[in-house]
Amino acid sequence: MNVQNNSEKNMVEWKDIPWKKIQRAVFRLQKRIYQASKHGDVKCVHKLQKLLLNSQSAKLLAVRKVTQDNSGKLTAGIDGIKSLKPVERLQLAQNLKIESKAKPVRRVLIPKPNKTEKRPLGIPTMRDRASQALVKLALEPEWEAKFEPNSFGFRPNRCTQDAIEAIFIGIHQKTKYVLDADIEGCFDNINHEYLLDKLNCPSNIRKQVKAWLKAGILDNQGFLPSDSGTPQGGIISPLLANIALHGLENLLYEWAKTWKGGKRANAESITFIRYADDFVFLHESLDKVKEAKTIIEEFLKPVGLKLKESKTKICHTTEGFDFLGFNIQSNKLKGYHNSGKNSIGGRLGFKTIIQPSKEAIKRHYDKLTKIIDRHKSSTTSELIKELNPVITGWCNYYQWVCSKVIFGKLDHMIWIKLWAWCKRRHSNKNTKWIKNKYFKRLTFAVRGKIVSREWQLSEDDNILFKHSDTQVKTGSYIKQN
């Protein structure tokens, strides 16, 4: 849907744009691209992509995404622009077009969780971000029709819990060997020519993508050329990384079909799950897992990538392994006696337990303690308002796995920290006085039920949310321990 033309465009205000109609119009066009790609009609795909790139509705949606919707919308590129006024957003959408130009990205180093090393981000200018969002609207539906089923990272309507579910299905009531691997510097080392050839897109899109890849980097050391990689921080970078790694899963399944025995049975015996640059390969044979590692390394060479040895290991599911902040382990059921020759390879007598990893728990606890330490002189309400979103977000992420006991332990650890926080503020008061001031007996609703709690940190209408207030949901694939 086009909004207005020529002089009438300037009369439209940003707040008056019918966004639902705009979204529907863009989605209909994306759906046509998806269907054409699904049927292998490349000519139709390219024609529809050009139509979408020239659509005023798509341009408006791209500008809205980078100026309002994205969490990093207030981060400036080399142009120094952090935000745009509504009038400026309209002007950007009206003048937005795909060119063969791009400005260098601004390098920002952010610390990795619990590590001394830092992750480099490349922040494009506001105009380049809008252009990337527009190109992504055209490329994403084409590649969503092609992407492999067990690729979960940075894709619409997919999340980490879907990847964990796929792993659970792969080892449910079975035990297998695991190749748990990570690609070293995935976003920084992708071969540009390999990626551009794989895109197989219209020439104007190819030239624009190449311009972004070759734009260079500006940091404290001055200008640096970008001969490889897709800078993290760009809207289109995750999509480009997924395109570069596309085909690895199919390669492994085709390899499995060459084994002795039934092709279908062999293909079904392996499990490959990828989330961006992290992946796991599962099979009952240790030799097959080692051979798979070699095949993966050969696949990555022309892409310009390699496995990170410090984060790549082969283990067994009975030992347990960490993936995406979860710990996954096969535990033998108590009282079970396996009658088979090999109890490790048995199909029965094992239960898969998935729970938050120790590293994830420590990282979360450290974040909460830093918040408490930072609010030594703040009011109780201010402290509660900052703690609640962190606790709620973490619990929502882990509520689908065996987290009930861990939630309770975290509540106890945080209570100890909060009690010390209270005593520090009133060192001359006794325990009863402190308890009556900060921890009250309250009756309120939790999970749709009315509960009465004695030790509840609160002030005015602000009540501290506890980890155990989150209901651990025993879904169809992960059973509560």
Coordinates of C-alpha atoms in Angstrom, one line a residue:
M1 CA 0.0 0.0 0.0
N2 CA 1.4 3.4 -1.0
V3 CA 0.7 6.3 1.4
Q4 CA 0.6 9.4 -0.7
N5 CA 2.5 10.7 -3.7
N6 CA 4.5 13.9 -4.5
S7 CA 3.3 17.0 -2.6
E8 CA 0.7 15.0 -0.7
K9 CA 3.4 13.0 1.1
N10 CA 4.5 16.0 3.1
M11 CA 1.0 16.4 4.5
V12 CA 1.1 13.0 6.1
E13 CA 2.1 12.9 9.8
W14 CA 4.0 9.9 11.2
K15 CA 1.4 9.2 13.8
D16 CA -1.4 9.1 11.2
I17 CA 0.2 6.4 9.1
P18 CA -2.1 3.3 9.1
W19 CA 0.5 0.8 10.3
K20 CA -1.7 -2.2 10.3
K21 CA -2.5 -1.7 6.6
I22 CA 1.1 -1.1 5.8
Q23 CA 2.2 -4.3 7.6
R24 CA -0.5 -6.3 5.8
A25 CA 0.6 -4.9 2.4
V26 CA 4.2 -5.8 3.0
F27 CA 3.3 -9.2 4.4
R28 CA 1.3 -10.1 1.3
L29 CA 4.2 -9.3 -0.9
Q30 CA 6.6 -11.3 1.3
K31 CA 4.2 -14.2 1.2
R32 CA 4.3 -14.2 -2.6
I33 CA 8.1 -14.1 -2.5
Y34 CA 8.1 -17.1 -0.1
Q35 CA 5.7 -19.1 -2.3
A36 CA 7.7 -18.4 -5.4
S37 CA 10.9 -19.4 -3.7
K38 CA 9.3 -22.6 -2.4
H39 CA 8.4 -23.5 -6.0
G40 CA 11.9 -22.6 -7.3
D41 CA 10.7 -19.8 -9.5
V42 CA 13.8 -17.6 -9.3
K43 CA 12.6 -15.1 -12.0
C44 CA 9.4 -14.4 -10.1
V45 CA 11.3 -14.1 -6.8
H46 CA 13.6 -11.4 -8.2
K47 CA 10.7 -9.6 -9.8
L48 CA 8.8 -9.5 -6.5
Q49 CA 11.9 -8.4 -4.6
K50 CA 12.3 -5.4 -6.8
L51 CA 8.7 -4.6 -6.4
L52 CA 9.0 -4.7 -2.6
L53 CA 12.2 -2.6 -2.6
N54 CA 10.3 0.2 -4.5
S55 CA 7.3 -0.1 -2.2
Q56 CA 6.7 3.0 -0.1
S57 CA 5.0 0.8 2.5
A58 CA 8.1 -1.4 2.9
K59 CA 10.3 1.8 3.2
L60 CA 8.1 3.2 5.9
L61 CA 8.2 -0.2 7.8
A62 CA 12.0 -0.3 7.5
V63 CA 12.4 3.2 8.9
R64 CA 10.0 2.4 11.7
K65 CA 12.0 -0.7 12.6
V66 CA 15.3 1.0 12.9
T67 CA 14.1 4.3 14.6
Q68 CA 11.4 2.9 17.0
D69 CA 11.3 -0.9 17.3
N70 CA 14.9 -2.0 17.6
S71 CA 16.5 -2.1 21.0
G72 CA 19.6 -0.5 19.7
K73 CA 17.8 2.4 18.1
L74 CA 19.6 5.0 20.2
T75 CA 23.1 3.8 19.2
A76 CA 24.8 6.2 16.8
G77 CA 27.0 5.3 13.8
I78 CA 29.7 7.5 12.4
D79 CA 27.1 10.2 11.5
G80 CA 26.4 10.7 15.2
I81 CA 22.6 10.4 14.7
K82 CA 20.9 8.6 17.6
S83 CA 17.3 9.4 16.9
L84 CA 15.0 11.0 14.4
K85 CA 12.0 13.2 14.8
P86 CA 8.7 12.1 13.1
V87 CA 9.2 14.5 10.2
E88 CA 12.8 13.3 9.7
R89 CA 11.5 9.7 9.6
L90 CA 9.1 10.5 6.9
Q91 CA 11.8 12.3 4.9
L92 CA 14.1 9.3 5.3
A93 CA 11.4 6.9 4.1
Q94 CA 10.6 9.1 1.1
N95 CA 14.3 9.3 0.0
L96 CA 15.3 5.7 0.9
K97 CA 16.6 3.7 -2.1
I98 CA 19.0 0.9 -2.8
E99 CA 22.3 2.2 -4.0
S100 CA 25.8 0.8 -4.4
K101 CA 27.2 3.0 -1.6
A102 CA 27.6 2.6 2.1
K103 CA 29.4 4.5 4.9
P104 CA 31.9 2.8 7.2
V105 CA 30.6 1.3 10.5
R106 CA 31.5 2.6 13.9
R107 CA 33.3 0.0 16.0
V108 CA 32.0 -0.5 19.5
L109 CA 33.5 -3.0 21.9
I110 CA 31.2 -4.6 24.5
P111 CA 32.3 -7.0 27.2
K112 CA 31.3 -10.7 26.9
P113 CA 29.5 -12.1 30.0
N114 CA 32.0 -13.2 32.7
K115 CA 35.0 -12.8 30.3
T116 CA 37.8 -10.4 29.9
E117 CA 37.6 -10.4 26.1
K118 CA 35.2 -8.0 24.3
R119 CA 32.9 -8.5 21.3
P120 CA 33.3 -6.0 18.5
L121 CA 30.1 -4.5 17.1
G122 CA 29.9 -2.5 13.9
I123 CA 27.2 0.2 14.1
P124 CA 26.1 1.5 10.6
T125 CA 24.6 4.9 10.1
M126 CA 20.9 5.5 10.5
R127 CA 20.4 5.6 6.7
D128 CA 22.4 2.4 6.1
R129 CA 20.4 0.7 8.9
A130 CA 17.1 1.6 7.2
S131 CA 18.4 0.3 3.9
Q132 CA 19.5 -2.9 5.5
A133 CA 16.1 -3.3 7.0
L134 CA 14.5 -2.8 3.6
V135 CA 16.8 -5.3 1.9
K136 CA 16.1 -7.8 4.7
L137 CA 12.4 -7.5 4.1
A138 CA 13.0 -8.7 0.5
L139 CA 15.6 -11.4 1.2
E140 CA 14.2 -13.0 4.3
P141 CA 11.1 -14.6 2.8
E142 CA 13.1 -16.1 -0.1
W143 CA 15.6 -17.7 2.3
E144 CA 13.0 -18.8 4.8
A145 CA 11.6 -21.1 2.1
K146 CA 15.1 -22.6 1.7
F147 CA 16.5 -22.7 5.2
E148 CA 16.9 -26.1 6.9
P149 CA 14.4 -27.2 9.6
N150 CA 16.9 -27.4 12.5
S151 CA 18.4 -23.9 12.1
F152 CA 16.9 -21.8 14.8
G153 CA 19.1 -18.7 15.3
F154 CA 17.9 -15.2 14.2
R155 CA 14.9 -16.5 12.3
P156 CA 11.2 -15.3 12.6
N157 CA 9.0 -17.3 14.9
R158 CA 11.9 -19.4 16.2
C159 CA 13.6 -19.3 19.6
T160 CA 16.2 -21.0 21.8
Q161 CA 13.5 -23.1 23.4
D162 CA 12.7 -24.6 19.9
A163 CA 16.3 -25.7 19.6
I164 CA 16.3 -27.2 23.1
E165 CA 13.1 -29.1 22.2
A166 CA 14.7 -30.5 19.1
I167 CA 17.7 -31.8 21.2
F168 CA 15.3 -33.3 23.7
I169 CA 13.5 -35.2 20.9
G170 CA 16.8 -36.4 19.5
I171 CA 17.9 -38.0 22.8
H172 CA 14.6 -38.8 24.5
Q173 CA 15.0 -42.2 26.2
K174 CA 18.3 -42.7 24.3
T175 CA 21.9 -41.8 25.1
K176 CA 24.2 -40.5 22.4
Y177 CA 27.6 -38.9 21.9
V178 CA 27.6 -35.2 21.3
L179 CA 29.7 -32.9 19.2
D180 CA 29.2 -29.5 21.0
A181 CA 30.9 -26.9 18.8
D182 CA 31.2 -23.2 18.3
I183 CA 32.5 -21.4 15.2
E184 CA 35.4 -19.0 15.8
G185 CA 34.6 -15.4 14.9
C186 CA 31.7 -16.4 12.7
F187 CA 30.6 -12.8 11.9
D188 CA 34.1 -11.5 11.5
N189 CA 35.6 -14.1 9.0
I190 CA 32.9 -15.0 6.5
N191 CA 34.3 -15.0 2.9
H192 CA 32.7 -12.1 1.0
E193 CA 32.8 -13.7 -2.5
Y194 CA 31.5 -17.0 -1.2
L195 CA 28.6 -15.2 0.5
L196 CA 27.7 -12.9 -2.5
D197 CA 27.8 -15.9 -4.9
K198 CA 25.5 -17.8 -2.6
L199 CA 23.0 -15.0 -2.4
N200 CA 22.0 -15.3 -6.1
C201 CA 20.0 -12.1 -5.9
P202 CA 19.2 -9.2 -8.3
S203 CA 22.2 -7.2 -9.3
N204 CA 21.1 -4.0 -7.3
I205 CA 20.8 -6.0 -4.1
R206 CA 24.1 -7.7 -4.7
K207 CA 25.9 -4.4 -5.3
Q208 CA 24.3 -2.9 -2.2
V209 CA 25.2 -5.9 0.0
K210 CA 28.8 -5.8 -1.3
A211 CA 29.0 -2.1 -0.5
W212 CA 28.0 -2.8 3.1
L213 CA 30.5 -5.7 3.4
K214 CA 33.3 -3.6 2.0
A215 CA 32.4 -0.3 3.7
G216 CA 35.2 -0.5 6.3
I217 CA 35.4 0.2 10.0
L218 CA 36.2 3.4 12.0
D219 CA 37.5 3.0 15.5
N220 CA 40.1 4.7 17.7
Q221 CA 42.9 3.6 15.4
G222 CA 41.3 5.2 12.4
F223 CA 39.9 3.6 9.2
L224 CA 40.3 -0.2 8.9
P225 CA 39.4 -2.1 5.7
S226 CA 36.8 -4.9 6.0
D227 CA 38.0 -7.7 3.8
S228 CA 35.9 -10.4 5.4
G229 CA 33.0 -10.8 7.7
T230 CA 29.6 -9.2 8.3
P231 CA 29.9 -6.7 11.1
Q232 CA 27.8 -7.5 14.2
G233 CA 25.4 -4.7 14.8
G234 CA 24.0 -4.5 11.3
I235 CA 20.4 -5.5 10.9
I236 CA 21.1 -7.7 7.9
S237 CA 24.2 -9.4 9.4
P238 CA 22.4 -12.3 11.2
L239 CA 20.5 -13.2 8.0
L240 CA 23.8 -13.1 5.9
A241 CA 25.5 -15.4 8.5
N242 CA 22.6 -17.9 8.2
I243 CA 22.8 -17.8 4.4
A244 CA 26.6 -18.5 4.6
L245 CA 26.0 -21.5 6.9
H246 CA 23.0 -22.8 5.0
G247 CA 23.5 -26.3 3.6
L248 CA 25.5 -27.8 6.5
E249 CA 22.6 -29.8 7.9
N250 CA 21.6 -31.2 4.4
L251 CA 25.2 -32.2 3.8
L252 CA 25.3 -34.2 7.0
Y253 CA 22.0 -35.9 6.2
E254 CA 23.2 -36.8 2.7
W255 CA 26.4 -38.2 4.2
A256 CA 24.3 -40.4 6.6
K257 CA 22.4 -41.8 3.7
T258 CA 25.7 -43.2 2.3
W259 CA 26.2 -45.5 5.3
K260 CA 25.3 -49.2 5.1
G261 CA 21.7 -50.0 5.8
G262 CA 18.5 -48.1 5.1
K263 CA 19.0 -44.5 3.9
R264 CA 16.0 -43.2 5.8
A265 CA 17.0 -45.0 9.1
N266 CA 20.5 -43.7 8.9
A267 CA 19.4 -40.1 8.3
E268 CA 16.9 -40.3 11.2
S269 CA 19.6 -41.7 13.5
I270 CA 21.5 -38.3 13.5
T271 CA 20.5 -35.1 15.1
F272 CA 22.0 -31.7 14.0
I273 CA 20.8 -28.5 15.7
R274 CA 22.2 -25.1 14.9
Y275 CA 21.6 -21.8 16.6
A276 CA 23.5 -19.1 14.7
D277 CA 27.2 -20.1 15.1
D278 CA 26.6 -22.7 17.9
F279 CA 25.6 -26.2 17.0
V280 CA 25.4 -29.8 18.3
F281 CA 25.6 -33.1 16.4
L282 CA 24.3 -36.2 18.1
H283 CA 24.7 -39.9 17.3
E284 CA 25.1 -43.2 19.1
S285 CA 28.5 -43.9 17.5
L286 CA 31.6 -42.1 18.7
D287 CA 33.3 -42.8 15.3
K288 CA 30.4 -41.2 13.4
V289 CA 30.6 -38.1 15.6
K290 CA 34.3 -37.7 15.0
E291 CA 33.8 -38.2 11.3
A292 CA 31.0 -35.6 11.3
K293 CA 33.5 -33.1 12.9
T294 CA 35.8 -33.6 10.0
I295 CA 33.0 -33.1 7.4
I296 CA 31.9 -29.9 9.2
E297 CA 35.4 -28.5 9.2
E298 CA 35.7 -29.2 5.4
F299 CA 32.4 -27.4 4.8
L300 CA 33.5 -24.3 6.8
K301 CA 36.8 -23.9 4.9
P302 CA 35.4 -22.2 1.7
V303 CA 33.1 -20.1 3.9
G304 CA 36.3 -18.7 5.6
L305 CA 35.4 -20.2 9.0
K306 CA 36.8 -22.8 11.4
L307 CA 35.8 -24.4 14.7
K308 CA 36.9 -22.8 17.9
E309 CA 38.9 -25.6 19.6
S310 CA 38.5 -24.1 23.2
K311 CA 34.7 -24.3 22.8
T312 CA 34.4 -27.5 20.8
K313 CA 34.2 -30.9 22.6
I314 CA 33.0 -34.4 22.2
C315 CA 31.2 -35.9 25.2
H316 CA 28.4 -38.2 26.1
T317 CA 24.9 -37.2 27.1
T318 CA 25.3 -39.0 30.4
E319 CA 28.1 -36.5 31.2
G320 CA 25.9 -33.6 30.2
F321 CA 26.7 -30.5 28.1
D322 CA 25.7 -26.9 28.0
F323 CA 23.9 -25.3 25.1
L324 CA 22.4 -21.8 24.9
G325 CA 22.4 -21.4 28.7
F326 CA 20.9 -24.8 29.4
N327 CA 22.5 -27.9 30.8
I328 CA 21.3 -31.1 29.1
Q329 CA 22.0 -34.5 30.6
S330 CA 20.8 -38.1 30.3
N331 CA 20.2 -39.7 33.8
K332 CA 19.7 -43.3 34.5
L333 CA 16.5 -44.1 36.2
K334 CA 16.8 -45.4 39.8
G335 CA 16.0 -49.1 40.1
Y336 CA 16.4 -49.7 36.4
H337 CA 18.5 -52.7 35.3
N338 CA 19.4 -52.7 31.6
S339 CA 19.2 -56.2 30.1
G340 CA 21.1 -55.2 27.0
K341 CA 24.8 -55.6 26.4
N342 CA 25.6 -51.9 26.6
S343 CA 23.8 -49.8 29.2
I344 CA 25.1 -46.6 27.8
G345 CA 23.6 -47.2 24.4
G346 CA 20.3 -48.6 25.7
R347 CA 17.1 -47.0 24.5
L348 CA 15.2 -47.4 27.8
G349 CA 16.0 -46.6 31.4
F350 CA 17.2 -43.0 30.9
K351 CA 15.5 -39.7 31.5
T352 CA 16.7 -36.4 29.9
I353 CA 17.0 -33.6 32.4
I354 CA 17.3 -30.0 31.1
Q355 CA 17.9 -27.2 33.5
P356 CA 19.7 -23.8 33.6
S357 CA 23.4 -24.2 33.3
K358 CA 25.7 -23.3 36.3
E359 CA 27.3 -20.5 34.3
A360 CA 23.8 -19.0 33.5
I361 CA 22.8 -19.2 37.1
K362 CA 26.0 -17.5 38.3
R363 CA 25.7 -14.8 35.6
H364 CA 22.1 -14.1 36.7
Y365 CA 22.9 -14.0 40.4
D366 CA 25.9 -11.7 39.8
K367 CA 23.7 -9.3 37.8
L368 CA 21.1 -9.2 40.7
T369 CA 23.8 -8.6 43.3
K370 CA 25.3 -5.7 41.3
I371 CA 21.8 -4.1 41.1
I372 CA 21.4 -4.4 44.9
D373 CA 24.9 -3.0 45.5
R374 CA 24.3 -0.1 43.2
H375 CA 21.1 0.9 45.2
K376 CA 22.7 1.2 48.6
S377 CA 21.1 4.6 49.2
S378 CA 18.0 4.1 47.0
T379 CA 14.4 3.6 48.2
T380 CA 13.0 0.1 48.4
S381 CA 10.6 0.9 45.6
E382 CA 13.5 2.0 43.3
L383 CA 15.3 -1.3 44.0
I384 CA 12.2 -3.4 43.4
K385 CA 11.5 -1.7 40.1
E386 CA 14.9 -2.5 38.8
L387 CA 15.1 -6.1 40.1
N388 CA 11.6 -7.2 38.9
P389 CA 12.2 -7.0 35.1
V390 CA 15.5 -8.9 35.4
I391 CA 14.0 -11.7 37.5
T392 CA 10.9 -11.9 35.4
G393 CA 12.8 -12.1 32.1
W394 CA 15.2 -14.8 33.4
C395 CA 12.4 -16.9 34.8
N396 CA 10.4 -16.6 31.5
Y397 CA 13.4 -17.9 29.6
Y398 CA 13.8 -21.0 31.9
Q399 CA 10.2 -21.7 32.9
W400 CA 9.9 -24.6 30.3
V401 CA 12.6 -26.8 31.8
C402 CA 13.4 -28.3 35.2
S403 CA 13.9 -25.0 37.1
K404 CA 11.7 -25.3 40.2
V405 CA 14.5 -26.2 42.6
I406 CA 16.9 -23.7 41.1
F407 CA 14.2 -20.9 41.3
G408 CA 13.8 -21.7 45.0
K409 CA 17.6 -21.6 45.7
L410 CA 18.0 -18.3 43.9
D411 CA 15.1 -16.8 46.0
H412 CA 17.0 -17.8 49.2
M413 CA 20.3 -16.4 47.9
I414 CA 18.7 -13.1 47.0
W415 CA 16.9 -12.9 50.3
I416 CA 20.3 -13.2 52.1
K417 CA 21.6 -10.4 50.0
L418 CA 18.5 -8.2 50.6
W419 CA 18.7 -8.8 54.3
A420 CA 22.3 -7.6 54.4
W421 CA 21.1 -4.6 52.3
C422 CA 18.5 -3.8 55.0
K423 CA 20.8 -4.3 58.0
R424 CA 23.4 -2.0 56.4
R425 CA 20.9 0.8 56.2
H426 CA 19.9 0.4 59.9
S427 CA 22.9 -0.9 61.7
N428 CA 21.6 0.5 65.0
K429 CA 18.2 -1.2 64.8
N430 CA 17.2 -4.7 65.9
T431 CA 16.1 -7.6 63.7
K432 CA 12.4 -7.2 64.5
W433 CA 12.4 -3.6 63.6
I434 CA 14.1 -4.2 60.3
K435 CA 11.7 -7.1 59.5
N436 CA 8.6 -5.0 60.2
K437 CA 9.9 -2.1 58.1
Y438 CA 10.9 -4.0 55.0
F439 CA 9.3 -7.5 55.0
K440 CA 5.6 -7.4 55.6
R441 CA 2.9 -10.0 55.6
L442 CA 0.9 -9.5 52.4
T443 CA -2.0 -11.2 50.6
F444 CA -1.8 -10.9 46.8
A445 CA -2.4 -12.8 43.6
V446 CA 0.3 -15.1 42.2
R447 CA -0.4 -17.3 39.1
G448 CA -4.1 -16.5 39.4
K449 CA -4.2 -17.7 43.0
I450 CA -4.4 -15.6 46.2
V451 CA -1.4 -16.3 48.5
S452 CA -0.5 -15.0 51.9
R453 CA 3.2 -14.5 52.4
E454 CA 5.0 -13.4 55.6
W455 CA 8.5 -12.3 54.4
Q456 CA 7.7 -10.2 51.4
L457 CA 9.8 -7.2 50.4
S458 CA 7.5 -4.4 49.4
E459 CA 7.0 -0.6 49.6
D460 CA 3.8 1.2 48.7
D461 CA 2.3 -0.8 45.8
N462 CA 5.7 -2.3 44.7
I463 CA 6.2 -5.9 45.5
L464 CA 9.4 -7.9 44.8
F465 CA 8.8 -10.7 42.3
K466 CA 10.2 -14.0 43.4
H467 CA 11.7 -16.6 41.0
S468 CA 9.4 -19.3 42.5
D469 CA 6.3 -17.1 41.6
T470 CA 6.9 -18.3 38.0
Q471 CA 5.1 -21.5 37.2
V472 CA 7.4 -24.1 35.7
K473 CA 5.4 -25.4 32.8
T474 CA 5.7 -29.1 32.0
G475 CA 5.3 -29.0 28.3
S476 CA 4.9 -31.9 25.9
Y477 CA 8.6 -32.3 25.4
I478 CA 10.3 -31.5 28.7
K479 CA 9.0 -33.1 31.8
Q480 CA 9.5 -31.6 35.3
N481 CA 12.0 -33.6 37.4

